[in-house]
Coordinates of C-alpha atoms and ligand atoms in Angstrom, one line a residue:
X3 CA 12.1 -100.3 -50.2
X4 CA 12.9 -96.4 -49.2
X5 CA 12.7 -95.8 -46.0
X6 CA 9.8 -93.0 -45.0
X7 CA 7.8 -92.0 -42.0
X8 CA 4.8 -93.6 -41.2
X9 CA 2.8 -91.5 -38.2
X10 CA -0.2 -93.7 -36.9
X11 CA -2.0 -90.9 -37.8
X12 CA -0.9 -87.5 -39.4
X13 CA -3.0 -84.5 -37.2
X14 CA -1.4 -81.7 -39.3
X15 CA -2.6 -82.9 -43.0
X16 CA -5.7 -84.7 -41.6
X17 CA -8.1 -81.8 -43.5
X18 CA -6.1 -83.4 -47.3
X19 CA -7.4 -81.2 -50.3
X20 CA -10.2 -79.4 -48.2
X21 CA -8.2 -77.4 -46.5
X22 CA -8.3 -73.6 -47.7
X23 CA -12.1 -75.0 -48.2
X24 CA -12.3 -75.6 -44.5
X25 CA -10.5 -72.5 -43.7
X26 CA -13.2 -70.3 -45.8
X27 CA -15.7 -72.3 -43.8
X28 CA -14.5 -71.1 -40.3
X29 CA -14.0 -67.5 -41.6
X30 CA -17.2 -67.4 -43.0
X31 CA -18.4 -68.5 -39.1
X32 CA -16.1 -65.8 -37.7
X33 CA -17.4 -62.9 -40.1
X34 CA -21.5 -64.0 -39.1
X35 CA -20.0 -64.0 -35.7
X36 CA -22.1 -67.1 -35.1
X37 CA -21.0 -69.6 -32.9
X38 CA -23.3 -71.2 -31.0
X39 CA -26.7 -72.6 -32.6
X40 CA -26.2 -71.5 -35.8
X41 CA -26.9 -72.5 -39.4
X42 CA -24.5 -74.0 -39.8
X43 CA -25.0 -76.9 -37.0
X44 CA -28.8 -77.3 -38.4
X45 CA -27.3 -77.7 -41.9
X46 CA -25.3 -80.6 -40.8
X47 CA -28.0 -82.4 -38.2
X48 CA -30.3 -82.1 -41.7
X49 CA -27.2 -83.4 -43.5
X50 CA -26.3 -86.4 -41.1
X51 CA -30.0 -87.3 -40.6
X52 CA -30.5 -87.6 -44.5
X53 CA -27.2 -89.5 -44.8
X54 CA -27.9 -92.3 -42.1
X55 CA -31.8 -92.1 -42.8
X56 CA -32.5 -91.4 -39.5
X57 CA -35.7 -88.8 -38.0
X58 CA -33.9 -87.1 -35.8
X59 CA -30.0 -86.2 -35.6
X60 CA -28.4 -84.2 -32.6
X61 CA -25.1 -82.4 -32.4
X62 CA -23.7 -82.5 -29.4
X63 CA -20.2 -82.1 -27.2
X64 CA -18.7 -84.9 -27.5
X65 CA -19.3 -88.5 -28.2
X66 CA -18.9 -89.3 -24.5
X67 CA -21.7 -86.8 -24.1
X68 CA -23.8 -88.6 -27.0
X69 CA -23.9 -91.7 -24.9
X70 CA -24.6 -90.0 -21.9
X71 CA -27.5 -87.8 -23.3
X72 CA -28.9 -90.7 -25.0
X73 CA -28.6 -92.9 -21.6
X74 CA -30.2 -90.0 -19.8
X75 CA -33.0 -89.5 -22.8
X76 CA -34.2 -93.2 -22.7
X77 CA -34.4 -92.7 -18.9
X78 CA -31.5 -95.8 -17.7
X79 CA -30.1 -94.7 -14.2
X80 CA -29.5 -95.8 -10.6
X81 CA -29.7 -99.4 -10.2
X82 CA -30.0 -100.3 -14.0
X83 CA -27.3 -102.4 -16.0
X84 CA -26.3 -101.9 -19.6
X85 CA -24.5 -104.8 -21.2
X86 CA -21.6 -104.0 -23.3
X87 CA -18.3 -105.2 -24.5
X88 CA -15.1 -104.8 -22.4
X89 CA -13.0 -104.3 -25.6
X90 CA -14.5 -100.5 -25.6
X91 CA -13.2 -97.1 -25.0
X92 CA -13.6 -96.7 -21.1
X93 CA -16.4 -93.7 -22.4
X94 CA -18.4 -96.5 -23.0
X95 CA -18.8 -97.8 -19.3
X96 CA -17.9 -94.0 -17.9
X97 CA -21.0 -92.3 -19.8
X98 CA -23.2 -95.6 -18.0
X99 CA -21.5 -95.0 -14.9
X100 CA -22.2 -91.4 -14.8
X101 CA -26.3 -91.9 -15.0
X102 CA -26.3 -93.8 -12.3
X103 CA -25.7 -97.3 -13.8
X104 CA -24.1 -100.3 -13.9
X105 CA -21.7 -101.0 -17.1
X106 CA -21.3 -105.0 -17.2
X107 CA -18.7 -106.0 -19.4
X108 CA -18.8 -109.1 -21.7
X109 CA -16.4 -111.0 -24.1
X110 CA -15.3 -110.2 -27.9
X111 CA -15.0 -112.6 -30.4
X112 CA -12.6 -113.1 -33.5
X113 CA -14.0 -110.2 -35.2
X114 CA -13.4 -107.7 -32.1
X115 CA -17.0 -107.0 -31.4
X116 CA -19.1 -108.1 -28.8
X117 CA -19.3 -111.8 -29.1
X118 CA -23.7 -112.3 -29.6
X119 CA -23.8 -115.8 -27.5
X120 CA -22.0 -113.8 -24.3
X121 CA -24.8 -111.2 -24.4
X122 CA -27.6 -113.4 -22.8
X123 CA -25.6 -115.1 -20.0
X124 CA -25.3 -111.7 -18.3
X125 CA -28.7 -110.4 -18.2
X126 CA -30.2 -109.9 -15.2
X127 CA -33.6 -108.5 -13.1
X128 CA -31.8 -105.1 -14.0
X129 CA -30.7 -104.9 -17.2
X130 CA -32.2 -102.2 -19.3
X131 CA -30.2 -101.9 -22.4
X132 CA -27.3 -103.8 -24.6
X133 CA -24.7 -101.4 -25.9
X134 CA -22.7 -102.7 -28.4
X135 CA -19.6 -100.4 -29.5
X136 CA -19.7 -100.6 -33.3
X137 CA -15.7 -100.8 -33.1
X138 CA -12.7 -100.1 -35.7
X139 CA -15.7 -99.1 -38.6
X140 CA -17.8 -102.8 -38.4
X141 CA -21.0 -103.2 -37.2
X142 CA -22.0 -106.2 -35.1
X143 CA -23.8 -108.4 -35.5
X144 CA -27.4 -106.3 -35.5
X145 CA -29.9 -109.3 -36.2
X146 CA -28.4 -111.4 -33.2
X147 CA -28.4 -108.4 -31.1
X148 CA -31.9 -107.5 -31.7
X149 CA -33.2 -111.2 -31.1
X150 CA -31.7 -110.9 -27.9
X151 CA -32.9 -107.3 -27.1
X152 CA -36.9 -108.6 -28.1
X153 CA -36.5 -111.8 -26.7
X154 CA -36.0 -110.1 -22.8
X155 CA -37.2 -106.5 -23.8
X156 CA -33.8 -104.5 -23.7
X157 CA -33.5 -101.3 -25.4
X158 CA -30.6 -101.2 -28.0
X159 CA -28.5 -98.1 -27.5
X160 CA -25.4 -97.9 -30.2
X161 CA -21.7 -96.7 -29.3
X162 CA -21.2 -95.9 -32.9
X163 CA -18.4 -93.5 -32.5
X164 CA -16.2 -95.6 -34.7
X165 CA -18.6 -96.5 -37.2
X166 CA -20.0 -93.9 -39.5
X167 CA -20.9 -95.3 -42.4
X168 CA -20.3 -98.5 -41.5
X169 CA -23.4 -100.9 -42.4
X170 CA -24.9 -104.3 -41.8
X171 CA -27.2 -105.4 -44.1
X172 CA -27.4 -101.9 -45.8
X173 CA -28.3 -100.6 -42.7
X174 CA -26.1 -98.0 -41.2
X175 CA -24.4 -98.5 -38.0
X176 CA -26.4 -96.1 -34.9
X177 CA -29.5 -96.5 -36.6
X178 CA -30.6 -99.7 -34.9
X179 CA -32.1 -99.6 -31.7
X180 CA -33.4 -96.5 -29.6
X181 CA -30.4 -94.3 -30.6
X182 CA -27.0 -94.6 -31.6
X183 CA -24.0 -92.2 -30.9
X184 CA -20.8 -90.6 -32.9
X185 CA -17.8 -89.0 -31.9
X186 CA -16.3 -86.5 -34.6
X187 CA -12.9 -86.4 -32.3
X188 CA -10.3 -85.3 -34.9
X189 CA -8.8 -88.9 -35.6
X190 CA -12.6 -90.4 -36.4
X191 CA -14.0 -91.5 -39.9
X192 CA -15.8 -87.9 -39.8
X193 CA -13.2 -85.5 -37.7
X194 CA -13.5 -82.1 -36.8
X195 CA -11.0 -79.4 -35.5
X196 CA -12.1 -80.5 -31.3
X197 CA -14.6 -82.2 -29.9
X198 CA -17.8 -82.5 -31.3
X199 CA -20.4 -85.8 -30.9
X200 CA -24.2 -86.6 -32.2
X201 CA -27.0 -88.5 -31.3
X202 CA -29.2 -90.0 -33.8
X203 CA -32.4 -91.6 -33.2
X204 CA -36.0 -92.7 -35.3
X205 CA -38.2 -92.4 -31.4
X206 CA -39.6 -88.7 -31.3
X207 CA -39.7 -88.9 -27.7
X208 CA -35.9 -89.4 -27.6
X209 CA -34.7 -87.4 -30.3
X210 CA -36.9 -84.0 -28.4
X211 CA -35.5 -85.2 -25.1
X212 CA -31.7 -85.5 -26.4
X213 CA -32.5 -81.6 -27.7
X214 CA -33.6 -80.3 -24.5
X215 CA -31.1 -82.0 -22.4
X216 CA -28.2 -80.6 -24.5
X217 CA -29.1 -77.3 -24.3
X218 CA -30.8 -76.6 -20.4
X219 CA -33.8 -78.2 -21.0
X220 CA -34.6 -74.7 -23.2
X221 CA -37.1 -75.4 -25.9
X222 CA -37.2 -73.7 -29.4
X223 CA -39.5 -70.8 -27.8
X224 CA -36.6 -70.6 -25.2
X225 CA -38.8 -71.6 -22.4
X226 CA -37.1 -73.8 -20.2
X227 CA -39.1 -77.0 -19.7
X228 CA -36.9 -79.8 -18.4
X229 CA -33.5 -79.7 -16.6
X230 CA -30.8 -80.3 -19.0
X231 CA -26.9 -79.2 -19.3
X232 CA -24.7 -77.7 -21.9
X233 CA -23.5 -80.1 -24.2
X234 CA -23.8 -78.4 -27.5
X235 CA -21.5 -78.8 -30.9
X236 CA -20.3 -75.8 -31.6
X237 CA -21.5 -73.9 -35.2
X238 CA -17.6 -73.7 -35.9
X239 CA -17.0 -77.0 -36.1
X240 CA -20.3 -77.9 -37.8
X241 CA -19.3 -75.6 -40.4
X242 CA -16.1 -77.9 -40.7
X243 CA -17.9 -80.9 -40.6
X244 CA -20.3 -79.8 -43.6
X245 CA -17.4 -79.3 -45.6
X246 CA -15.9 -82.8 -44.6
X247 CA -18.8 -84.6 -44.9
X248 CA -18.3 -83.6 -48.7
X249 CA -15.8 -86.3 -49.3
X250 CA -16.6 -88.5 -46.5
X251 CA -17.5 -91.2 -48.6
X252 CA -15.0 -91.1 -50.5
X253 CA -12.8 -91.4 -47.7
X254 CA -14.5 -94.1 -46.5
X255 CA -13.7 -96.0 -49.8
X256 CA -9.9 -94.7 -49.4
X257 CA -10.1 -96.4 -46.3
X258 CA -11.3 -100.2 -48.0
X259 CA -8.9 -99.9 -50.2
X260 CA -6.4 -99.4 -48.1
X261 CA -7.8 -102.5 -46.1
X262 CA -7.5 -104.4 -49.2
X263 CA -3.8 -103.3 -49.5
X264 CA -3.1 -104.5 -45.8
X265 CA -5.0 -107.8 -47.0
X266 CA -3.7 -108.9 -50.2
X267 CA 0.0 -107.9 -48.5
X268 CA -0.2 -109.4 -45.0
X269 CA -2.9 -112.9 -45.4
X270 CA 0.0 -115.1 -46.4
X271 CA 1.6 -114.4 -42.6
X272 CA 0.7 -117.3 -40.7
X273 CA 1.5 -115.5 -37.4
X274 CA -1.0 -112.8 -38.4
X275 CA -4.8 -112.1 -37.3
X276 CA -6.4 -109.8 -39.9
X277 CA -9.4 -107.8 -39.3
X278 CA -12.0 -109.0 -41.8
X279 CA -11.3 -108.2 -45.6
X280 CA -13.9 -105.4 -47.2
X281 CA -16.2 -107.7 -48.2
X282 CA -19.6 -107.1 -50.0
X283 CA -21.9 -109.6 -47.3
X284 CA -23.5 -108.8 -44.5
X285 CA -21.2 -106.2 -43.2
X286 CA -19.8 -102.8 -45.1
X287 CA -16.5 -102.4 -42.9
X288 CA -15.2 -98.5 -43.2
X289 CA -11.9 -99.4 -41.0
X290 CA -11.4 -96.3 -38.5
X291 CA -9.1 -99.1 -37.3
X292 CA -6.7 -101.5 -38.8
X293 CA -6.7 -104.1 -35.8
X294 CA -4.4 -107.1 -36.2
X295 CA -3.4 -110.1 -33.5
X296 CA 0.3 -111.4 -33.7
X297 CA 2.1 -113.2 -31.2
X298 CA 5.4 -110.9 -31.6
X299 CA 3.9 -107.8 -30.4
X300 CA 6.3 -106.3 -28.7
X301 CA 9.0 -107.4 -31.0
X302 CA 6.7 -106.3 -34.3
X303 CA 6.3 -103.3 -32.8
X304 CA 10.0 -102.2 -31.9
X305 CA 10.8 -103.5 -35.4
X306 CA 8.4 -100.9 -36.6
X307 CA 9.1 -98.3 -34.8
X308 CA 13.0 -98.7 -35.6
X309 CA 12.0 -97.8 -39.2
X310 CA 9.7 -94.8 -38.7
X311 CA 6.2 -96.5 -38.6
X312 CA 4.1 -95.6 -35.2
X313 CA 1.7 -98.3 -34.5
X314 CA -0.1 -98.2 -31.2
X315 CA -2.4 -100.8 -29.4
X316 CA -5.9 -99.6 -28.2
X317 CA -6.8 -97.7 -25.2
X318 CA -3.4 -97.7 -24.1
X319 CA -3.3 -101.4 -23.7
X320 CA -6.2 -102.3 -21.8
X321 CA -9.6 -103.2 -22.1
X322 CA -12.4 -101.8 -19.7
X323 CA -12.1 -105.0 -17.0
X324 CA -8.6 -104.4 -16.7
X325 CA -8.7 -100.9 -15.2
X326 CA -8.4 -102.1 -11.5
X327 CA -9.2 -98.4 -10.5
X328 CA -12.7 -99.0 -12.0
X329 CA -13.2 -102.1 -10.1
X330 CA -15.8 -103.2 -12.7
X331 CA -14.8 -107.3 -13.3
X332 CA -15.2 -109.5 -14.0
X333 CA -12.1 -111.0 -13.5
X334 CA -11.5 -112.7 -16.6
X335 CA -12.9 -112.5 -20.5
X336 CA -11.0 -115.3 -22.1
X337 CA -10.8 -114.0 -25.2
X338 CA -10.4 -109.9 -24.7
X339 CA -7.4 -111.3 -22.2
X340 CA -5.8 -113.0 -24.8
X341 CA -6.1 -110.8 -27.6
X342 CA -5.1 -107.9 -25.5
X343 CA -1.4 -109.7 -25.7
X344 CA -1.9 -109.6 -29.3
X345 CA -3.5 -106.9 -30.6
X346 CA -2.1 -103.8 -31.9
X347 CA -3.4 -100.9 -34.7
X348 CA -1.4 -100.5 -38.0
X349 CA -1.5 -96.7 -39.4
X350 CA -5.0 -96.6 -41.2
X351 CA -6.2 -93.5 -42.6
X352 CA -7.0 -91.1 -45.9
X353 CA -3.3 -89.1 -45.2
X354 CA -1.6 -92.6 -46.0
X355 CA -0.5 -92.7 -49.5
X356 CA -0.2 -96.3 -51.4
X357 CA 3.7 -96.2 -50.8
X358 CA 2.9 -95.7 -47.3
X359 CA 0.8 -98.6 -46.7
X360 CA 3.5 -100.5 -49.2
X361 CA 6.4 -99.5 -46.9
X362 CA 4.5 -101.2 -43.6
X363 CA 3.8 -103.9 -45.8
X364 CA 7.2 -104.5 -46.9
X365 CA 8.6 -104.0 -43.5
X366 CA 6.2 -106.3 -41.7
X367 CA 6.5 -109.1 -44.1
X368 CA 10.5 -108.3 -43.7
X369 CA 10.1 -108.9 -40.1
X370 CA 8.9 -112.3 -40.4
X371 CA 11.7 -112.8 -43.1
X372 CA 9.1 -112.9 -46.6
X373 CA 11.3 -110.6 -48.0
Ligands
PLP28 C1 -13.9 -92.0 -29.4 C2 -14.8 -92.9 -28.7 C3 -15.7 -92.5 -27.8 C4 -15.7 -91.1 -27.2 O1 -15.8 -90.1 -28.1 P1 -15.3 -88.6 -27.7 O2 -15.8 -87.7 -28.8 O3 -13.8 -88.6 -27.6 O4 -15.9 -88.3 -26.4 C5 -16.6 -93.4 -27.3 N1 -16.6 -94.7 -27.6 C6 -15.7 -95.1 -28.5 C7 -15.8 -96.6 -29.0 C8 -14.8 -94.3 -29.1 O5 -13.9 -94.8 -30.0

């Protein structure tokens, strides 16, 4: 096959055939001169609340923020533990750590999400909440989770930053327990041009506290009635998002397909650990990630690299116990340790054309000598 470039993800054509759409968008923001509070961020809270079926939808800073705010919202702090995988973005235990709590970290299983029978072993006097991190576009296991959560009355609060869309049992990822979080970082299922985050929620109580805490504790009369902090998306790049959100689920079917590709391509490789195939069960996979195991990392991934195709593995390489300078433990997760030898991210996302995904294909299957 011809040899190409394969980024692990393309930043410069992310916006596809909506860019001079986009572009109008933000113009359209600049000539309103509205920026902060604006139309344009209602329209897309309405938007994303209607899509997920959720009460109330919040934009905020950042997804790291969405956790946080929702922590804060639900009222978790100082002495309280939340439960959640250690295969997780370090936000994930940092937004826990800065309310005041305690992120305990437990095992994944073959799937890459938090492993159900490792959830009850580590509760304690003071857990308050299970956080799973709906991670690479799957949701976990929900119906385990939430026997769990009733069983010792936990709240359920979603990391769903890579999971828009995403579904178990027709039921969209974030829309769970008491709230569930998204990041629209650039590189996400939904990206915009920054940072931007939201918190969605069905509790009232939550979904009013989430609002006041993101903007000073300032209601809509502009009294201020709680303290709060500044942790608003901004009107520019909700204006971005509504025009994204467009084709999102389109791209989101872009994204299975291109799954399938990696599937029908890749199965026969012994060596290989594929992510689960887009099936049409219990779970609706949407694949922000395509995250395989293979003995041969390093060796895959030099081979790769060689021919032009950037493949990284998550977080840099480690999962949440293994930063020493967080000092969180424990000392071992049998199988996050042994995956993290293994596991690496091919390119997966809607700037990938089908000779793209052919051409890692063909040179992975090369690599292990299939011709
Ligand atoms: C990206 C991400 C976050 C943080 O989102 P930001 O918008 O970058 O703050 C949190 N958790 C997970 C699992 C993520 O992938």
């Amino acid at each position: 096959m011809k040899s190409r470039t394969v980024p692990f993800f393309n930043y410069p054509e992310m916006l596809g055939e909506s860019k001079q759409e986009v572009l109008d968008a933000i113009s359209n923001v600049i000539d309103r001169g509205a920026y902060i509070l604006q139309k344009d961020l209602t329209e897309f809270e309405e938007s994303l609340k209607s899509y997920l079926n959720v009460k109330h939808a919040i934009g905020v800073a950042d997804g790291t923020n969405a956790l946080l705010l929702a922590l804060r919202a639900a009222g978790i702090g100082e002495g309280d533990e939340v439960i959640m995988a250690s295969h997780t973005y370090v936000a994930t235990a940092g937004a826990v750590h800065y309310v005041g709590a305690k992120p305990v970290l437990v095992d994944c299983g073959p799937d890459h999400m938090i492993d159900p029978a490792q959830i009850e072993p580590a509760i304690s006097a003071r857990t308050k909440v299970i956080m799973p991190t709906q991670l690479n576009g799957r949701t976990a296991d929900m119906d385990k989770i939430a026997a769990i959560a009733d069983k010792h009355g936990l709240r359920i609060i979603e990391d769903a930053a890579q999971a828009l869309g995403s579904k178990f049992k027709d039921q969209y990822a974030g829309t769970f327990g008491t709230a569930g979080t998204f990041s629209f970082y650039p590189a996400k299922l939904l990206g915009c041009l920054g940072d931007g985050g939201a918190v969605v929620t069905n509790d009232d109580f939550i979904g009013e506290q989430v609002r006041l805490l993101r903007d000073h504790g300032r209601d809509d009369s502009g009294e201020f009635v709680s303290w709060g902090t500044n942790s608003r998306l901004d009107n520019i790049q909700a204006a971005v998002l509504n025009v994204r959100l467009k084709s999102f689920d389109r791209d989101l079917l872009r994204r299975r397909e291109i799954a399938s590709l990696y599937q029908q391509g890749l199965c026969e490789i012994e060596n290989l650990h594929l992510p689960p195939a887009p099936s049409r069960g219990d779970h609706y996979d949407v694949y922000q990630n395509y995250e395989i195991e293979c003995a041969e990392r390093q060796e895959l991934l030099a081979y790769l690299s060689e021919r032009n195709i950037r493949c990284i593995v998550q977080w840099g390489g480690k999962p949440v116990h293994q930063l020493a300078a967080l000092d969180l433990g424990p000392s071992s997760l049998p199988y996050t340790d042994e995956m993290f030898k293994k596991c690496m991210l091919l390119p997966m996302n809607t700037t990938l054309s089908n000779d793209d995904v052919e051409y890692v294909i063909a040179t992975i299957r090369s690599f292990y000598g299939n011709k």
